[in-house]
JSON list of C-alpha atoms in Angstrom, two decimals:
[
{"chain": "P", "resi": 22, "resn": "UNK", "atom": "CA", "xyz": [-131.47, 38.42, -30.32]},
{"chain": "P", "resi": 23, "resn": "UNK", "atom": "CA", "xyz": [-128.43, 36.78, -31.91]},
{"chain": "P", "resi": 24, "resn": "UNK", "atom": "CA", "xyz": [-127.17, 35.75, -28.47]},
{"chain": "P", "resi": 25, "resn": "UNK", "atom": "CA", "xyz": [-130.41, 33.97, -27.61]},
{"chain": "P", "resi": 26, "resn": "UNK", "atom": "CA", "xyz": [-130.43, 32.15, -30.97]},
{"chain": "P", "resi": 27, "resn": "UNK", "atom": "CA", "xyz": [-126.82, 31.08, -30.44]},
{"chain": "P", "resi": 28, "resn": "UNK", "atom": "CA", "xyz": [-127.64, 29.95, -26.92]},
{"chain": "P", "resi": 29, "resn": "UNK", "atom": "CA", "xyz": [-130.58, 27.86, -28.18]},
{"chain": "P", "resi": 30, "resn": "UNK", "atom": "CA", "xyz": [-128.42, 26.37, -30.92]},
{"chain": "P", "resi": 31, "resn": "UNK", "atom": "CA", "xyz": [-125.83, 25.44, -28.30]},
{"chain": "P", "resi": 32, "resn": "UNK", "atom": "CA", "xyz": [-128.37, 23.72, -26.03]},
{"chain": "P", "resi": 33, "resn": "UNK", "atom": "CA", "xyz": [-130.34, 21.97, -28.80]},
{"chain": "P", "resi": 34, "resn": "UNK", "atom": "CA", "xyz": [-127.68, 19.31, -29.57]},
{"chain": "P", "resi": 35, "resn": "UNK", "atom": "CA", "xyz": [-127.48, 18.41, -25.88]},
{"chain": "P", "resi": 36, "resn": "UNK", "atom": "CA", "xyz": [-131.25, 18.00, -25.70]},
{"chain": "P", "resi": 37, "resn": "UNK", "atom": "CA", "xyz": [-131.37, 15.89, -28.89]},
{"chain": "P", "resi": 38, "resn": "UNK", "atom": "CA", "xyz": [-128.63, 13.56, -27.60]},
{"chain": "P", "resi": 39, "resn": "UNK", "atom": "CA", "xyz": [-130.31, 12.96, -24.24]},
{"chain": "P", "resi": 40, "resn": "UNK", "atom": "CA", "xyz": [-130.47, 9.26, -23.41]},
{"chain": "P", "resi": 41, "resn": "UNK", "atom": "CA", "xyz": [-133.90, 7.59, -23.44]},
{"chain": "P", "resi": 42, "resn": "UNK", "atom": "CA", "xyz": [-135.22, 6.55, -20.03]},
{"chain": "P", "resi": 43, "resn": "UNK", "atom": "CA", "xyz": [-134.03, 3.18, -18.78]},
{"chain": "P", "resi": 44, "resn": "UNK", "atom": "CA", "xyz": [-136.62, 0.43, -18.21]},
{"chain": "P", "resi": 45, "resn": "UNK", "atom": "CA", "xyz": [-136.19, 0.82, -14.44]},
{"chain": "P", "resi": 46, "resn": "UNK", "atom": "CA", "xyz": [-137.20, 4.50, -14.69]},
{"chain": "P", "resi": 47, "resn": "UNK", "atom": "CA", "xyz": [-140.51, 3.84, -16.48]},
{"chain": "P", "resi": 48, "resn": "UNK", "atom": "CA", "xyz": [-143.65, 3.60, -14.41]},
{"chain": "P", "resi": 49, "resn": "UNK", "atom": "CA", "xyz": [-145.80, 0.50, -14.84]},
{"chain": "P", "resi": 50, "resn": "UNK", "atom": "CA", "xyz": [-149.50, 1.34, -14.79]},
{"chain": "P", "resi": 51, "resn": "UNK", "atom": "CA", "xyz": [-152.70, -0.66, -14.92]},
{"chain": "P", "resi": 52, "resn": "UNK", "atom": "CA", "xyz": [-154.24, -1.04, -18.37]},
{"chain": "P", "resi": 53, "resn": "UNK", "atom": "CA", "xyz": [-157.83, -0.06, -18.94]},
{"chain": "P", "resi": 54, "resn": "UNK", "atom": "CA", "xyz": [-160.08, -3.08, -19.38]},
{"chain": "P", "resi": 55, "resn": "UNK", "atom": "CA", "xyz": [-162.01, -2.70, -22.63]},
{"chain": "P", "resi": 56, "resn": "UNK", "atom": "CA", "xyz": [-163.24, -6.23, -23.40]},
{"chain": "P", "resi": 57, "resn": "UNK", "atom": "CA", "xyz": [-163.93, -8.85, -20.71]},
{"chain": "P", "resi": 58, "resn": "UNK", "atom": "CA", "xyz": [-161.89, -12.01, -21.34]},
{"chain": "P", "resi": 59, "resn": "UNK", "atom": "CA", "xyz": [-165.01, -14.19, -21.54]},
{"chain": "P", "resi": 60, "resn": "UNK", "atom": "CA", "xyz": [-166.15, -12.15, -24.58]},
{"chain": "P", "resi": 61, "resn": "UNK", "atom": "CA", "xyz": [-163.01, -13.03, -26.58]},
{"chain": "P", "resi": 62, "resn": "UNK", "atom": "CA", "xyz": [-163.22, -15.90, -29.05]},
{"chain": "P", "resi": 63, "resn": "UNK", "atom": "CA", "xyz": [-159.67, -16.60, -30.19]},
{"chain": "P", "resi": 64, "resn": "UNK", "atom": "CA", "xyz": [-159.08, -20.08, -31.58]},
{"chain": "P", "resi": 65, "resn": "UNK", "atom": "CA", "xyz": [-157.34, -22.23, -28.99]},
{"chain": "P", "resi": 66, "resn": "UNK", "atom": "CA", "xyz": [-154.42, -23.70, -30.85]},
{"chain": "P", "resi": 67, "resn": "UNK", "atom": "CA", "xyz": [-153.13, -26.19, -28.29]},
{"chain": "P", "resi": 68, "resn": "UNK", "atom": "CA", "xyz": [-150.21, -27.06, -30.58]},
{"chain": "P", "resi": 69, "resn": "UNK", "atom": "CA", "xyz": [-148.65, -23.65, -29.92]},
{"chain": "P", "resi": 70, "resn": "UNK", "atom": "CA", "xyz": [-148.54, -22.57, -26.27]},
{"chain": "P", "resi": 71, "resn": "UNK", "atom": "CA", "xyz": [-150.76, -24.30, -23.76]},
{"chain": "P", "resi": 72, "resn": "UNK", "atom": "CA", "xyz": [-150.64, -24.25, -19.98]},
{"chain": "P", "resi": 73, "resn": "UNK", "atom": "CA", "xyz": [-149.49, -27.36, -18.17]},
{"chain": "P", "resi": 74, "resn": "UNK", "atom": "CA", "xyz": [-152.10, -29.30, -16.28]},
{"chain": "P", "resi": 75, "resn": "UNK", "atom": "CA", "xyz": [-152.18, -27.85, -12.75]},
{"chain": "P", "resi": 76, "resn": "UNK", "atom": "CA", "xyz": [-154.40, -27.19, -9.73]},
{"chain": "P", "resi": 77, "resn": "UNK", "atom": "CA", "xyz": [-154.49, -23.41, -10.24]},
{"chain": "P", "resi": 78, "resn": "UNK", "atom": "CA", "xyz": [-157.33, -21.24, -11.48]},
{"chain": "P", "resi": 79, "resn": "UNK", "atom": "CA", "xyz": [-157.26, -17.49, -12.05]},
{"chain": "P", "resi": 80, "resn": "UNK", "atom": "CA", "xyz": [-159.45, -15.78, -9.45]},
{"chain": "P", "resi": 81, "resn": "UNK", "atom": "CA", "xyz": [-158.50, -12.17, -10.22]},
{"chain": "P", "resi": 82, "resn": "UNK", "atom": "CA", "xyz": [-156.33, -10.55, -12.86]},
{"chain": "P", "resi": 83, "resn": "UNK", "atom": "CA", "xyz": [-155.28, -7.01, -13.79]},
{"chain": "P", "resi": 84, "resn": "UNK", "atom": "CA", "xyz": [-153.00, -6.27, -16.74]},
{"chain": "P", "resi": 85, "resn": "UNK", "atom": "CA", "xyz": [-150.25, -3.66, -16.63]},
{"chain": "P", "resi": 86, "resn": "UNK", "atom": "CA", "xyz": [-147.75, -2.14, -19.05]},
{"chain": "P", "resi": 87, "resn": "UNK", "atom": "CA", "xyz": [-145.26, 0.68, -19.46]},
{"chain": "P", "resi": 88, "resn": "UNK", "atom": "CA", "xyz": [-144.21, 3.00, -22.30]},
{"chain": "P", "resi": 89, "resn": "UNK", "atom": "CA", "xyz": [-141.69, 0.46, -23.63]},
{"chain": "P", "resi": 90, "resn": "UNK", "atom": "CA", "xyz": [-144.43, -2.10, -24.22]},
{"chain": "P", "resi": 91, "resn": "UNK", "atom": "CA", "xyz": [-143.45, -4.39, -21.36]},
{"chain": "P", "resi": 92, "resn": "UNK", "atom": "CA", "xyz": [-146.45, -6.50, -20.36]},
{"chain": "P", "resi": 93, "resn": "UNK", "atom": "CA", "xyz": [-147.31, -7.64, -16.84]},
{"chain": "P", "resi": 94, "resn": "UNK", "atom": "CA", "xyz": [-150.23, -9.31, -15.08]},
{"chain": "P", "resi": 95, "resn": "UNK", "atom": "CA", "xyz": [-151.08, -9.10, -11.39]},
{"chain": "P", "resi": 96, "resn": "UNK", "atom": "CA", "xyz": [-152.87, -12.39, -10.72]},
{"chain": "P", "resi": 97, "resn": "UNK", "atom": "CA", "xyz": [-154.53, -14.05, -7.74]},
{"chain": "P", "resi": 98, "resn": "UNK", "atom": "CA", "xyz": [-154.61, -17.81, -8.14]},
{"chain": "P", "resi": 99, "resn": "UNK", "atom": "CA", "xyz": [-156.77, -20.28, -6.24]},
{"chain": "P", "resi": 100, "resn": "UNK", "atom": "CA", "xyz": [-155.46, -23.75, -5.54]},
{"chain": "P", "resi": 101, "resn": "UNK", "atom": "CA", "xyz": [-158.21, -26.34, -6.03]},
{"chain": "P", "resi": 102, "resn": "UNK", "atom": "CA", "xyz": [-156.29, -28.97, -4.00]},
{"chain": "P", "resi": 103, "resn": "UNK", "atom": "CA", "xyz": [-155.41, -28.89, -0.32]},
{"chain": "P", "resi": 104, "resn": "UNK", "atom": "CA", "xyz": [-151.89, -28.09, 0.84]},
{"chain": "P", "resi": 105, "resn": "UNK", "atom": "CA", "xyz": [-149.12, -26.01, -0.69]},
{"chain": "P", "resi": 106, "resn": "UNK", "atom": "CA", "xyz": [-148.51, -26.32, -4.42]},
{"chain": "P", "resi": 107, "resn": "UNK", "atom": "CA", "xyz": [-145.77, -24.74, -6.52]},
{"chain": "P", "resi": 108, "resn": "UNK", "atom": "CA", "xyz": [-146.73, -22.71, -9.55]},
{"chain": "P", "resi": 109, "resn": "UNK", "atom": "CA", "xyz": [-144.30, -22.09, -12.39]},
{"chain": "P", "resi": 110, "resn": "UNK", "atom": "CA", "xyz": [-144.20, -20.33, -15.75]},
{"chain": "P", "resi": 111, "resn": "UNK", "atom": "CA", "xyz": [-145.71, -23.27, -17.65]},
{"chain": "P", "resi": 112, "resn": "UNK", "atom": "CA", "xyz": [-148.90, -23.28, -15.53]},
{"chain": "P", "resi": 113, "resn": "UNK", "atom": "CA", "xyz": [-150.29, -20.11, -17.13]},
{"chain": "P", "resi": 114, "resn": "UNK", "atom": "CA", "xyz": [-150.45, -18.66, -20.64]},
{"chain": "P", "resi": 115, "resn": "UNK", "atom": "CA", "xyz": [-151.03, -15.02, -21.52]},
{"chain": "P", "resi": 116, "resn": "UNK", "atom": "CA", "xyz": [-153.14, -14.05, -24.53]},
{"chain": "P", "resi": 117, "resn": "UNK", "atom": "CA", "xyz": [-152.20, -10.94, -26.50]},
{"chain": "P", "resi": 118, "resn": "UNK", "atom": "CA", "xyz": [-154.68, -8.77, -28.40]},
{"chain": "P", "resi": 119, "resn": "UNK", "atom": "CA", "xyz": [-153.60, -10.34, -31.70]},
{"chain": "P", "resi": 120, "resn": "UNK", "atom": "CA", "xyz": [-154.46, -13.85, -30.39]},
{"chain": "P", "resi": 121, "resn": "UNK", "atom": "CA", "xyz": [-150.87, -14.93, -29.78]},
{"chain": "P", "resi": 122, "resn": "UNK", "atom": "CA", "xyz": [-150.30, -17.01, -26.65]},
{"chain": "P", "resi": 123, "resn": "UNK", "atom": "CA", "xyz": [-147.13, -16.91, -24.58]},
{"chain": "P", "resi": 124, "resn": "UNK", "atom": "CA", "xyz": [-145.72, -18.10, -21.28]},
{"chain": "P", "resi": 125, "resn": "UNK", "atom": "CA", "xyz": [-144.56, -15.55, -18.72]},
{"chain": "P", "resi": 126, "resn": "UNK", "atom": "CA", "xyz": [-140.81, -15.12, -18.63]},
{"chain": "P", "resi": 127, "resn": "UNK", "atom": "CA", "xyz": [-140.72, -14.41, -14.89]},
{"chain": "P", "resi": 128, "resn": "UNK", "atom": "CA", "xyz": [-142.90, -14.86, -11.80]},
{"chain": "P", "resi": 129, "resn": "UNK", "atom": "CA", "xyz": [-142.45, -12.43, -8.90]},
{"chain": "P", "resi": 130, "resn": "UNK", "atom": "CA", "xyz": [-143.78, -13.34, -5.48]},
{"chain": "P", "resi": 131, "resn": "UNK", "atom": "CA", "xyz": [-144.21, -16.51, -3.44]},
{"chain": "P", "resi": 132, "resn": "UNK", "atom": "CA", "xyz": [-144.70, -19.45, -5.82]},
{"chain": "P", "resi": 133, "resn": "UNK", "atom": "CA", "xyz": [-145.80, -21.85, -3.05]},
{"chain": "P", "resi": 134, "resn": "UNK", "atom": "CA", "xyz": [-149.56, -21.30, -2.99]},
{"chain": "P", "resi": 135, "resn": "UNK", "atom": "CA", "xyz": [-151.99, -22.66, -0.41]},
{"chain": "P", "resi": 136, "resn": "UNK", "atom": "CA", "xyz": [-155.66, -21.92, -1.03]},
{"chain": "P", "resi": 137, "resn": "UNK", "atom": "CA", "xyz": [-154.93, -18.47, -2.60]},
{"chain": "P", "resi": 138, "resn": "UNK", "atom": "CA", "xyz": [-151.91, -16.48, -3.64]},
{"chain": "P", "resi": 139, "resn": "UNK", "atom": "CA", "xyz": [-151.05, -13.42, -5.74]},
{"chain": "P", "resi": 140, "resn": "UNK", "atom": "CA", "xyz": [-148.14, -13.12, -8.15]},
{"chain": "P", "resi": 141, "resn": "UNK", "atom": "CA", "xyz": [-146.80, -10.60, -10.63]},
{"chain": "P", "resi": 142, "resn": "UNK", "atom": "CA", "xyz": [-146.16, -12.22, -14.03]},
{"chain": "P", "resi": 143, "resn": "UNK", "atom": "CA", "xyz": [-143.83, -10.59, -16.55]},
{"chain": "P", "resi": 144, "resn": "UNK", "atom": "CA", "xyz": [-144.45, -11.41, -20.22]},
{"chain": "P", "resi": 145, "resn": "UNK", "atom": "CA", "xyz": [-141.70, -9.34, -21.86]},
{"chain": "P", "resi": 146, "resn": "UNK", "atom": "CA", "xyz": [-141.96, -6.55, -24.41]},
{"chain": "P", "resi": 147, "resn": "UNK", "atom": "CA", "xyz": [-144.71, -6.81, -27.03]},
{"chain": "P", "resi": 148, "resn": "UNK", "atom": "CA", "xyz": [-146.53, -4.51, -29.44]},
{"chain": "P", "resi": 149, "resn": "UNK", "atom": "CA", "xyz": [-149.98, -5.80, -28.43]},
{"chain": "P", "resi": 150, "resn": "UNK", "atom": "CA", "xyz": [-151.40, -5.64, -24.87]},
{"chain": "P", "resi": 151, "resn": "UNK", "atom": "CA", "xyz": [-152.42, -8.62, -22.78]},
{"chain": "P", "resi": 152, "resn": "UNK", "atom": "CA", "xyz": [-156.15, -9.36, -22.95]},
{"chain": "P", "resi": 153, "resn": "UNK", "atom": "CA", "xyz": [-156.41, -12.73, -21.23]},
{"chain": "P", "resi": 154, "resn": "UNK", "atom": "CA", "xyz": [-154.82, -15.45, -19.09]},
{"chain": "P", "resi": 155, "resn": "UNK", "atom": "CA", "xyz": [-155.40, -19.18, -19.28]},
{"chain": "P", "resi": 156, "resn": "UNK", "atom": "CA", "xyz": [-154.78, -22.07, -16.91]},
{"chain": "P", "resi": 157, "resn": "UNK", "atom": "CA", "xyz": [-155.71, -25.71, -17.35]},
{"chain": "P", "resi": 158, "resn": "UNK", "atom": "CA", "xyz": [-157.08, -27.95, -14.61]},
{"chain": "P", "resi": 159, "resn": "UNK", "atom": "CA", "xyz": [-158.43, -30.83, -16.73]}
]
């Protein structure tokens, strides 16, 4: 009995000092949609973060996150004009559950969009989940 207690006491410090998982090791999963974006009524404070005027509208969007609180959005944009157009971080604003608006910090995928195109947007690490995306065409 004493040997097993000593063995556990010897292994316990190793287990307690184990390094937390790195961000690359955490799985990103789709968030459950609870409230449709059109049902939200946050005040639009255009003095804070507002999307640049562009030709892009959000056709489809799914929000994702991981255990560290990193927030992502998988978005399909439609281009209302003909020809290829470049989309950048200032063309879209994410809305967090507390009403805060923020620009994505990174776009992953082809940013030259014809009539339709899908991108992964990374919004950084936040306590609150993403609940909406905004673009501005007028």
